[in-house]
Coordinates of C-alpha atoms in Angstrom, one line a residue:
Chain N
M29 CA 0.3 0.0 0.1
A30 CA 1.3 3.5 -0.9
L31 CA 2.5 5.7 2.2
E32 CA 0.1 8.4 1.4
D33 CA -2.7 5.6 2.1
R34 CA -2.1 4.4 4.3
N35 CA -3.4 6.4 6.5
R36 CA -6.5 7.4 5.3
V37 CA -9.8 4.8 5.5
V38 CA -11.7 4.7 1.9
I39 CA -15.4 5.5 1.5
L40 CA -17.0 3.4 -0.9
E41 CA -20.4 3.8 -2.4
D42 CA -21.6 0.2 -0.4
R43 CA -18.5 0.1 2.6
V44 CA -16.0 1.2 4.0
E45 CA -12.2 -0.4 3.9
N46 CA -8.9 0.0 4.9
I47 CA -10.8 1.2 8.2
S48 CA -7.9 -0.2 11.2
G49 CA -4.2 0.5 11.0
A50 CA -1.8 -1.2 11.2
D51 CA 0.9 1.1 12.7
F52 CA 3.0 -1.9 14.0
P53 CA 6.8 -3.0 14.2
M54 CA 7.0 -5.5 11.0
S55 CA 3.3 -5.1 9.7
F56 CA 4.8 -3.2 6.2
D57 CA 7.2 -6.0 4.2
G58 CA 10.3 -4.7 4.0
E59 CA 9.8 -1.7 6.4
D60 CA 10.6 -2.0 10.6
V61 CA 8.7 1.0 12.1
P62 CA 8.7 0.9 15.4
F63 CA 7.6 3.1 18.2
H64 CA 10.1 6.2 19.7
L65 CA 9.0 8.4 21.4
E66 CA 10.3 10.8 20.0
G67 CA 9.0 10.1 16.7
F68 CA 5.8 10.8 17.9
K69 CA 7.0 14.3 19.1
K70 CA 7.2 15.3 16.2
T71 CA 4.4 13.6 14.3
F72 CA 1.6 14.3 17.4
D73 CA 0.0 18.0 17.3
I74 CA -2.8 19.5 18.9
K75 CA -4.6 22.4 17.1
I76 CA -6.6 24.4 18.9
I77 CA -9.8 25.5 16.3
R78 CA -12.3 27.3 18.6
L79 CA -12.6 28.1 22.8
T80 CA -15.3 29.4 24.2
P81 CA -16.2 29.0 28.2
T82 CA -18.6 26.5 27.5
D83 CA -16.9 24.5 24.5
I84 CA -14.0 23.6 22.8
E85 CA -13.2 22.0 19.6
F86 CA -9.4 20.9 18.8
D87 CA -7.9 19.0 16.2
L88 CA -5.7 15.3 17.8
I89 CA -2.8 14.4 14.8
G90 CA -1.1 11.9 15.3
V91 CA -2.2 9.6 18.2
D92 CA -4.3 6.8 17.6
A93 CA -7.8 5.6 17.6
S94 CA -7.8 4.2 21.2
I95 CA -5.9 6.9 22.8
A96 CA -8.2 9.3 21.5
N97 CA -11.4 7.0 22.3
A98 CA -9.8 6.6 26.0
L99 CA -9.8 10.3 25.9
R100 CA -13.9 10.6 25.6
R101 CA -14.5 7.8 27.2
I102 CA -12.5 9.7 30.0
L103 CA -14.5 13.2 29.7
I104 CA -18.2 11.4 30.2
S105 CA -17.7 9.1 32.5
E106 CA -14.8 9.3 34.6
I107 CA -14.0 13.4 35.8
P108 CA -15.8 13.8 38.8
T109 CA -18.1 16.5 39.5
M110 CA -20.8 17.0 42.5
A111 CA -24.2 16.2 42.6
I112 CA -26.7 16.2 44.2
E113 CA -27.2 12.3 45.6
K114 CA -29.2 12.5 48.4
V115 CA -32.7 14.0 48.6
Y116 CA -33.7 14.5 52.7
M117 CA -37.6 14.4 52.0
I118 CA -39.5 16.1 54.9
N119 CA -42.7 17.0 53.2
N120 CA -43.8 17.0 49.8
T121 CA -47.7 17.5 48.7
G122 CA -47.2 18.8 44.9
I123 CA -47.7 16.7 42.6
M124 CA -44.2 15.1 41.4
Q125 CA -43.1 11.9 43.6
D126 CA -40.9 12.2 45.6
E127 CA -38.4 9.9 43.7
V128 CA -39.6 11.7 40.0
L129 CA -38.5 14.9 42.2
A130 CA -35.6 13.8 43.6
H131 CA -34.5 12.3 40.2
R132 CA -35.1 16.2 38.8
L133 CA -32.7 17.3 41.1
G134 CA -29.8 15.1 41.2
L135 CA -29.7 16.1 37.2
I136 CA -29.3 20.0 38.5
P137 CA -25.0 20.9 37.2
I138 CA -24.0 22.4 40.8
L139 CA -20.9 24.7 40.1
A140 CA -18.6 23.5 42.5
D141 CA -14.5 23.2 42.4
P142 CA -15.1 19.1 42.5
N143 CA -11.1 18.6 43.9
E144 CA -11.9 20.7 46.8
F145 CA -14.0 18.0 47.8
Q146 CA -13.4 13.9 49.2
W147 CA -14.9 11.4 47.9
K148 CA -17.4 9.8 50.5
R149 CA -18.3 6.6 50.6
P150 CA -21.7 5.1 51.7
S151 CA -20.4 4.2 55.1
D152 CA -18.4 7.5 55.7
P153 CA -20.6 10.1 57.8
P154 CA -21.0 13.6 55.7
T155 CA -18.7 16.3 56.5
D156 CA -18.4 19.7 55.3
Q157 CA -15.6 18.0 53.4
N158 CA -17.7 15.6 51.5
T159 CA -20.8 16.7 51.4
I160 CA -22.6 20.5 50.2
V161 CA -25.9 21.1 51.5
F162 CA -28.6 22.2 49.7
K163 CA -32.6 23.2 50.8
L164 CA -35.5 23.7 49.0
D165 CA -38.9 25.1 50.9
V166 CA -40.9 26.2 49.1
A167 CA -44.9 27.0 49.3
C168 CA -47.3 27.9 46.4
A169 CA -49.9 30.0 47.5
K170 CA -52.9 32.2 46.4
G171 CA -51.2 35.7 44.5
R172 CA -52.9 39.6 46.0
D173 CA -54.9 41.7 43.7
V174 CA -55.3 39.7 41.1
P175 CA -57.0 40.8 38.3
E176 CA -60.6 38.7 37.6
G177 CA -60.5 36.2 34.8
E178 CA -56.5 36.2 35.1
T179 CA -55.4 32.8 33.6
D180 CA -52.0 32.8 33.3
P181 CA -50.7 30.9 36.9
K182 CA -47.8 32.7 36.9
I183 CA -49.7 35.7 37.6
K184 CA -52.4 34.4 39.4
Y185 CA -49.9 32.2 42.3
I186 CA -46.8 32.5 43.9
N187 CA -44.5 29.7 43.2
S188 CA -46.4 28.8 40.8
S189 CA -43.2 26.8 39.2
I190 CA -40.1 26.1 41.3
Y191 CA -36.5 26.7 39.0
S192 CA -33.2 25.8 40.0
S193 CA -32.2 29.1 41.3
Q194 CA -35.1 28.7 44.8
L195 CA -32.1 26.2 45.7
Q196 CA -30.8 27.7 49.1
W197 CA -27.2 26.7 49.4
D198 CA -26.4 25.8 52.8
P199 CA -23.0 25.8 54.5
K200 CA -21.3 24.6 56.8
G201 CA -18.1 24.2 58.6
D202 CA -16.1 26.4 56.5
Q203 CA -17.6 26.2 53.6
E204 CA -18.9 29.8 54.5
T205 CA -15.1 31.0 54.0
R206 CA -13.8 28.9 51.7
F207 CA -16.6 29.3 48.9
A208 CA -16.6 33.5 49.7
Q209 CA -15.1 34.0 46.2
N210 CA -17.1 31.8 44.7
P211 CA -21.0 30.6 46.5
I212 CA -21.6 27.2 45.2
R213 CA -25.0 27.4 43.6
P214 CA -26.5 25.8 40.7
I215 CA -25.4 26.4 37.2
H216 CA -28.4 27.6 35.6
D217 CA -31.0 29.7 37.5
D218 CA -33.5 28.7 35.3
I219 CA -34.2 25.4 35.4
L220 CA -37.7 24.2 36.1
I221 CA -38.0 21.8 38.7
T222 CA -41.7 20.8 39.5
K223 CA -45.2 23.4 39.3
L224 CA -46.6 24.0 41.9
R225 CA -50.8 24.9 43.1
P226 CA -52.0 26.8 45.8
G227 CA -51.6 24.7 49.0
Q228 CA -48.9 22.2 48.5
I229 CA -45.1 22.3 49.9
I230 CA -41.8 20.7 49.1
S231 CA -39.5 20.9 51.8
C232 CA -36.3 18.7 51.5
E233 CA -32.8 18.9 52.3
L234 CA -30.3 17.9 49.8
H235 CA -26.6 16.5 50.2
C236 CA -23.9 16.0 47.3
E237 CA -21.5 14.3 47.2
K238 CA -18.6 14.4 44.7
G239 CA -19.1 11.1 42.2
I240 CA -18.5 9.9 38.6
G241 CA -20.2 9.7 34.7
K242 CA -19.5 5.9 35.6
D243 CA -22.0 5.8 38.4
H244 CA -24.3 7.7 37.2
A245 CA -24.8 9.9 34.4
K246 CA -25.6 13.2 36.4
F247 CA -21.6 13.3 37.5
S248 CA -20.8 13.6 34.2
P249 CA -18.8 17.2 33.6
V250 CA -19.5 16.8 30.0
A251 CA -22.6 17.5 28.2
T252 CA -20.6 16.1 24.9
A253 CA -18.0 14.8 24.1
S254 CA -17.0 13.4 20.5
Y255 CA -14.7 13.0 17.7
R256 CA -14.7 12.8 14.1
L257 CA -12.6 12.1 11.4
L258 CA -10.9 13.9 9.0
P259 CA -13.2 14.2 6.0
D260 CA -9.5 14.3 2.3
I261 CA -11.8 14.7 -0.5
Q262 CA -9.3 13.6 -3.5
I263 CA -10.8 14.5 -6.9
L264 CA -8.5 12.2 -9.5
E265 CA -9.0 13.6 -12.4
D266 CA -10.1 17.0 -13.3
I267 CA -14.1 17.9 -13.2
T268 CA -14.9 20.7 -15.0
D269 CA -18.4 22.8 -16.5
D270 CA -21.2 21.3 -15.7
D271 CA -19.9 18.8 -14.5
A272 CA -18.2 20.7 -11.5
E273 CA -21.2 22.4 -10.7
L274 CA -23.0 19.3 -10.1
F275 CA -20.0 18.7 -8.0
R276 CA -20.1 21.3 -6.0
D277 CA -23.6 20.3 -5.1
C278 CA -22.8 17.4 -4.2
F279 CA -20.9 18.3 -0.8
P280 CA -22.7 21.2 2.3
P281 CA -22.1 24.8 1.4
G282 CA -18.1 25.4 1.9
V283 CA -16.3 22.4 1.2
V284 CA -16.5 23.1 -3.2
D285 CA -16.0 26.1 -5.1
I286 CA -15.0 26.3 -9.0
V287 CA -12.4 28.2 -10.1
E288 CA -10.9 28.8 -13.1
E289 CA -8.1 28.0 -14.4
D290 CA -6.5 28.3 -18.0
G291 CA -10.1 29.1 -18.9
V292 CA -11.7 26.3 -17.8
R293 CA -14.0 25.7 -14.4
K294 CA -12.9 23.1 -12.7
A295 CA -14.3 22.1 -9.2
K296 CA -11.8 22.0 -6.5
V297 CA -11.7 21.1 -2.8
I298 CA -11.4 24.1 -0.5
N299 CA -12.9 23.5 2.6
P300 CA -12.8 19.2 3.7
R301 CA -13.6 20.1 7.2
K302 CA -17.2 20.9 6.8
D303 CA -17.9 17.6 4.3
T304 CA -20.6 15.3 6.3
V305 CA -18.8 12.7 4.4
S306 CA -22.7 11.9 2.5
R307 CA -21.6 10.0 -0.6
E308 CA -23.8 11.8 -2.6
V309 CA -21.3 11.9 -5.2
L310 CA -20.8 8.5 -5.6
R311 CA -24.0 8.0 -6.2
H312 CA -23.6 10.3 -9.7
K313 CA -22.4 8.1 -12.9
Q314 CA -19.6 10.8 -14.3
F315 CA -18.1 11.3 -11.4
E316 CA -17.2 7.2 -11.7
G317 CA -13.2 6.8 -11.2
K318 CA -12.6 10.9 -10.9
V319 CA -13.2 10.7 -7.4
R320 CA -11.9 9.3 -3.5
L321 CA -13.6 9.8 -0.4
T322 CA -11.7 9.5 2.8
R323 CA -10.9 10.0 5.8
V324 CA -7.7 10.9 7.6
R325 CA -7.5 8.2 9.9
D326 CA -5.2 9.3 12.7
H327 CA -6.6 13.0 12.5
F328 CA -9.5 13.7 15.1
I329 CA -12.0 16.7 15.1
F330 CA -12.6 16.7 19.0
N331 CA -15.4 18.9 20.4
V332 CA -16.4 18.6 24.1
E333 CA -19.4 20.9 25.6
S334 CA -18.5 21.0 29.4
T335 CA -21.7 21.7 31.6
G336 CA -20.7 25.1 32.8
I337 CA -19.1 23.4 36.8
V338 CA -15.2 22.8 34.9
S339 CA -14.0 25.0 32.1
P340 CA -13.8 23.0 28.4
E341 CA -9.3 23.2 28.3
A342 CA -8.8 22.1 32.3
L343 CA -12.1 18.8 31.6
V344 CA -8.7 17.9 28.8
N345 CA -6.3 17.7 30.9
Q346 CA -7.7 15.9 33.9
A347 CA -8.8 13.1 31.2
L348 CA -4.9 12.9 30.3
D349 CA -4.4 13.4 34.0
I350 CA -6.7 10.9 34.1
L351 CA -4.9 8.5 31.9
I352 CA -1.6 9.4 33.6
E353 CA -2.9 8.3 37.2
K354 CA -3.8 4.6 36.3
C355 CA -1.0 3.9 33.9
E356 CA 0.4 4.6 37.8
I357 CA -1.9 2.8 39.6
S358 CA -1.5 -0.2 37.0
K359 CA 2.2 -0.1 37.9
A360 CA 2.3 -0.1 40.7
A361 CA -0.3 -3.3 40.8
L362 CA 1.9 -5.0 38.5
D363 CA 4.8 -5.0 41.5
S364 CA 2.4 -6.4 43.6
A365 CA 1.8 -9.3 41.3
V366 CA 4.5 -10.1 39.9
K367 CA 5.6 -10.1 43.3
G368 CA 2.8 -12.6 45.1
N369 CA 3.7 -14.6 42.1
N370 CA 7.0 -15.6 42.4
E371 CA 6.1 -16.4 46.5
E372 CA 3.7 -18.6 45.2
E373 CA 7.0 -20.8 43.1
Chain G
M3 CA 9.9 12.4 37.6
D4 CA 8.2 11.2 40.9
T5 CA 4.4 11.9 41.1
S6 CA 3.8 9.2 43.7
E7 CA 4.5 11.6 46.2
N8 CA 1.4 14.3 45.5
L9 CA -1.0 11.5 43.8
P10 CA -3.6 13.5 42.4
T11 CA -7.3 12.9 43.1
Y12 CA -9.5 12.3 40.5
I13 CA -9.4 9.0 40.2
A14 CA -10.8 7.5 44.2
V15 CA -7.8 6.2 45.3
L16 CA -9.7 3.9 48.0
D17 CA -12.2 2.6 45.4
V18 CA -8.5 0.5 44.0
P19 CA -9.0 -2.6 44.7
E20 CA -6.4 -4.4 46.5
E21 CA -5.3 -6.9 44.0
K22 CA -5.4 -5.0 40.6
I23 CA -4.2 -6.6 38.6
E24 CA -4.2 -11.2 38.6
I25 CA -1.7 -13.4 36.5
L26 CA -4.1 -15.6 35.8
P27 CA -2.9 -19.5 35.9
G28 CA -1.9 -20.9 32.8
A29 CA 1.1 -18.6 32.4
S30 CA 4.3 -20.3 30.9
A31 CA 7.2 -20.7 33.2
D32 CA 9.5 -18.4 31.2
L33 CA 6.3 -16.0 31.3
T34 CA 6.4 -15.1 27.7
S35 CA 2.6 -15.8 27.7
V36 CA 1.0 -14.4 30.2
T37 CA -2.6 -13.1 31.1
F38 CA -3.2 -10.6 33.0
S39 CA -7.1 -9.6 34.6
I40 CA -7.4 -6.5 35.4
K41 CA -9.6 -5.4 37.9
E42 CA -12.0 -2.6 37.6
E43 CA -10.3 -1.5 34.3
D44 CA -13.0 -1.4 31.3
H45 CA -11.7 -0.9 27.1
T46 CA -10.5 2.6 28.6
L47 CA -7.3 1.6 29.7
G48 CA -7.4 -1.6 27.9
N49 CA -7.5 -0.2 24.8
S50 CA -5.1 1.9 24.5
L51 CA -2.7 -0.4 26.3
R52 CA -2.7 -2.8 24.0
W53 CA -1.9 -0.2 21.0
S54 CA 1.2 0.6 23.0
I55 CA 2.2 -3.0 23.8
M56 CA 1.5 -3.7 20.7
Q57 CA 4.5 -0.7 19.3
N58 CA 7.4 -3.0 21.3
P59 CA 9.3 -5.3 18.6
Q60 CA 9.7 -8.1 21.0
V61 CA 6.0 -8.5 21.5
D62 CA 4.1 -11.2 19.0
F63 CA 0.6 -10.9 20.2
C64 CA -1.0 -8.5 22.1
G65 CA -4.9 -8.9 23.1
Y66 CA -7.8 -7.5 25.1
S67 CA -11.4 -8.8 26.1
I68 CA -14.0 -8.1 28.6
P69 CA -14.8 -11.8 29.9
H70 CA -18.9 -10.4 30.9
P71 CA -20.2 -7.2 30.8
S72 CA -21.3 -7.0 34.5
E73 CA -17.6 -7.5 35.5
A74 CA -15.2 -5.4 36.2
K75 CA -12.1 -7.3 34.3
T76 CA -10.2 -6.8 31.6
N77 CA -8.2 -9.2 30.2
L78 CA -5.1 -8.9 29.2
R79 CA -2.7 -11.4 26.5
I80 CA 0.6 -10.7 26.1
Q81 CA 3.2 -13.2 24.1
T82 CA 6.8 -11.8 23.6
T83 CA 9.7 -13.8 21.8
D84 CA 12.1 -15.3 24.0
R85 CA 14.5 -12.0 24.2
S86 CA 11.9 -10.1 26.6
N87 CA 8.9 -11.4 29.1
A88 CA 5.4 -10.3 29.3
I89 CA 6.0 -8.8 32.6
D90 CA 8.6 -5.8 31.6
A91 CA 6.6 -5.5 27.9
M92 CA 2.7 -4.7 29.7
N93 CA 5.9 -2.7 31.9
K94 CA 7.4 -1.2 29.3
G95 CA 3.5 -0.8 27.7
L96 CA 2.5 1.2 30.8
D97 CA 5.8 3.7 30.8
D98 CA 5.3 4.3 27.3
L99 CA 1.1 5.3 27.1
R100 CA 2.2 7.9 30.5
S101 CA 5.3 9.1 28.0
V102 CA 2.4 9.6 25.5
C103 CA -0.1 10.8 27.7
Q104 CA 2.6 13.4 29.0
I105 CA 3.6 14.8 25.5
M106 CA -0.1 15.4 25.2
K107 CA -0.6 17.3 27.8
A108 CA 2.6 19.5 27.3
R109 CA 1.8 20.1 23.7
L110 CA -1.9 21.2 25.1
H111 CA -0.2 23.6 28.0
Q112 CA 1.9 24.7 24.9
R113 CA -1.3 25.5 22.5
L114 CA -3.4 27.3 25.4
K115 CA -0.8 29.6 26.1
E116 CA 0.1 30.8 22.7
G117 CA -3.8 31.4 22.0
N118 CA -4.1 32.7 18.7
Y119 CA -6.5 29.7 17.9
A120 CA -8.0 28.5 14.2
H121 CA -11.3 30.0 14.9
T122 CA -14.3 29.1 12.4
E123 CA -17.7 30.1 12.6

């Protein structure tokens, strides 16, 4: 296989070819491509495309899919955050059952730095180091001076809708001074928790604990964390005039443009990144043999959207830290396993 | 760089099982063919570790499997040439994977510092 084709996944009309990488020693005849960290350093790169307070888009170039996938999996399920784990219902006369209400409360993202808190095992008592307490005490009543014939519950009643902003943080121990700069609160103030009608009340105490997405999705620090491979459209033979226009329209806007070269209008790929790899172009007879749809196997376009608890760039950094930690823990475990094995003999 | 002293808090160290790695019965006497059973790990470590171990020219075979989805266990099989053994290959694999992550981390920090992101709309 030609060297430049080695890291291309080829998309054909009915199948995908050359899917798995073979970048291992002795994979190719007469060639030895042993892995060197120095070599990796040269071919590897990160390009940050876009960074906002909640989103990051970056390109991860020159790594194996297993590494990119490990990163994605850690982002979704292994980075700790604080979330409501226990709800002590004192009174709930609303129409929403206790367990449904408790579940909805659990999903509210809480703005608290997880690194400031310790892990809490089920047997550990709650302390100011491992638990955050919120209170929710709301009652719905009829509004005063409501015009006759008013039908909007928001005007007719007080507290007809309960929002996340109504959660009251109850600082314990030294939490008030520890978090004076950044008081603990729900990220969003406008999450509708439930609705009440006059006479109904909810009174409960909520305990937040540290956890990871593997245990429950409410602990996941990302809304999405995904990657896709960079598309690469190869035009093997010139596509001109009317065909060029049809060719351009086979792709999303901005992928292909028509340029004039020596008086001939030709189709030219200008931004393959925008392509969705729809394979529409492969349905047309006139393009047979003229175009090849491929993806670059080691070029990952990552998209990470944070829930707002941890900044997106810190999330990626933490994900790498966790993979490093996993290696270190496993190395120590391997040493003791080998020791145990030797003693048996 | 010694990181064992200030182990970060991302992983709940208390939850790490006592015998995290076990050498399954049936390993060859010279330890060139060994199956390791790693507890509380999945494709995250399994697949990336398999990749880094396979980069070692002394390794003839490396593969992993999760025998049952409701058991948090990953079995990793390594077979090496007789010039090495599976324990060394595993050690080198873990070291390499860690180095790869450290290089990635350093590059990420560098790129974040540089700023001027290639904005797309």
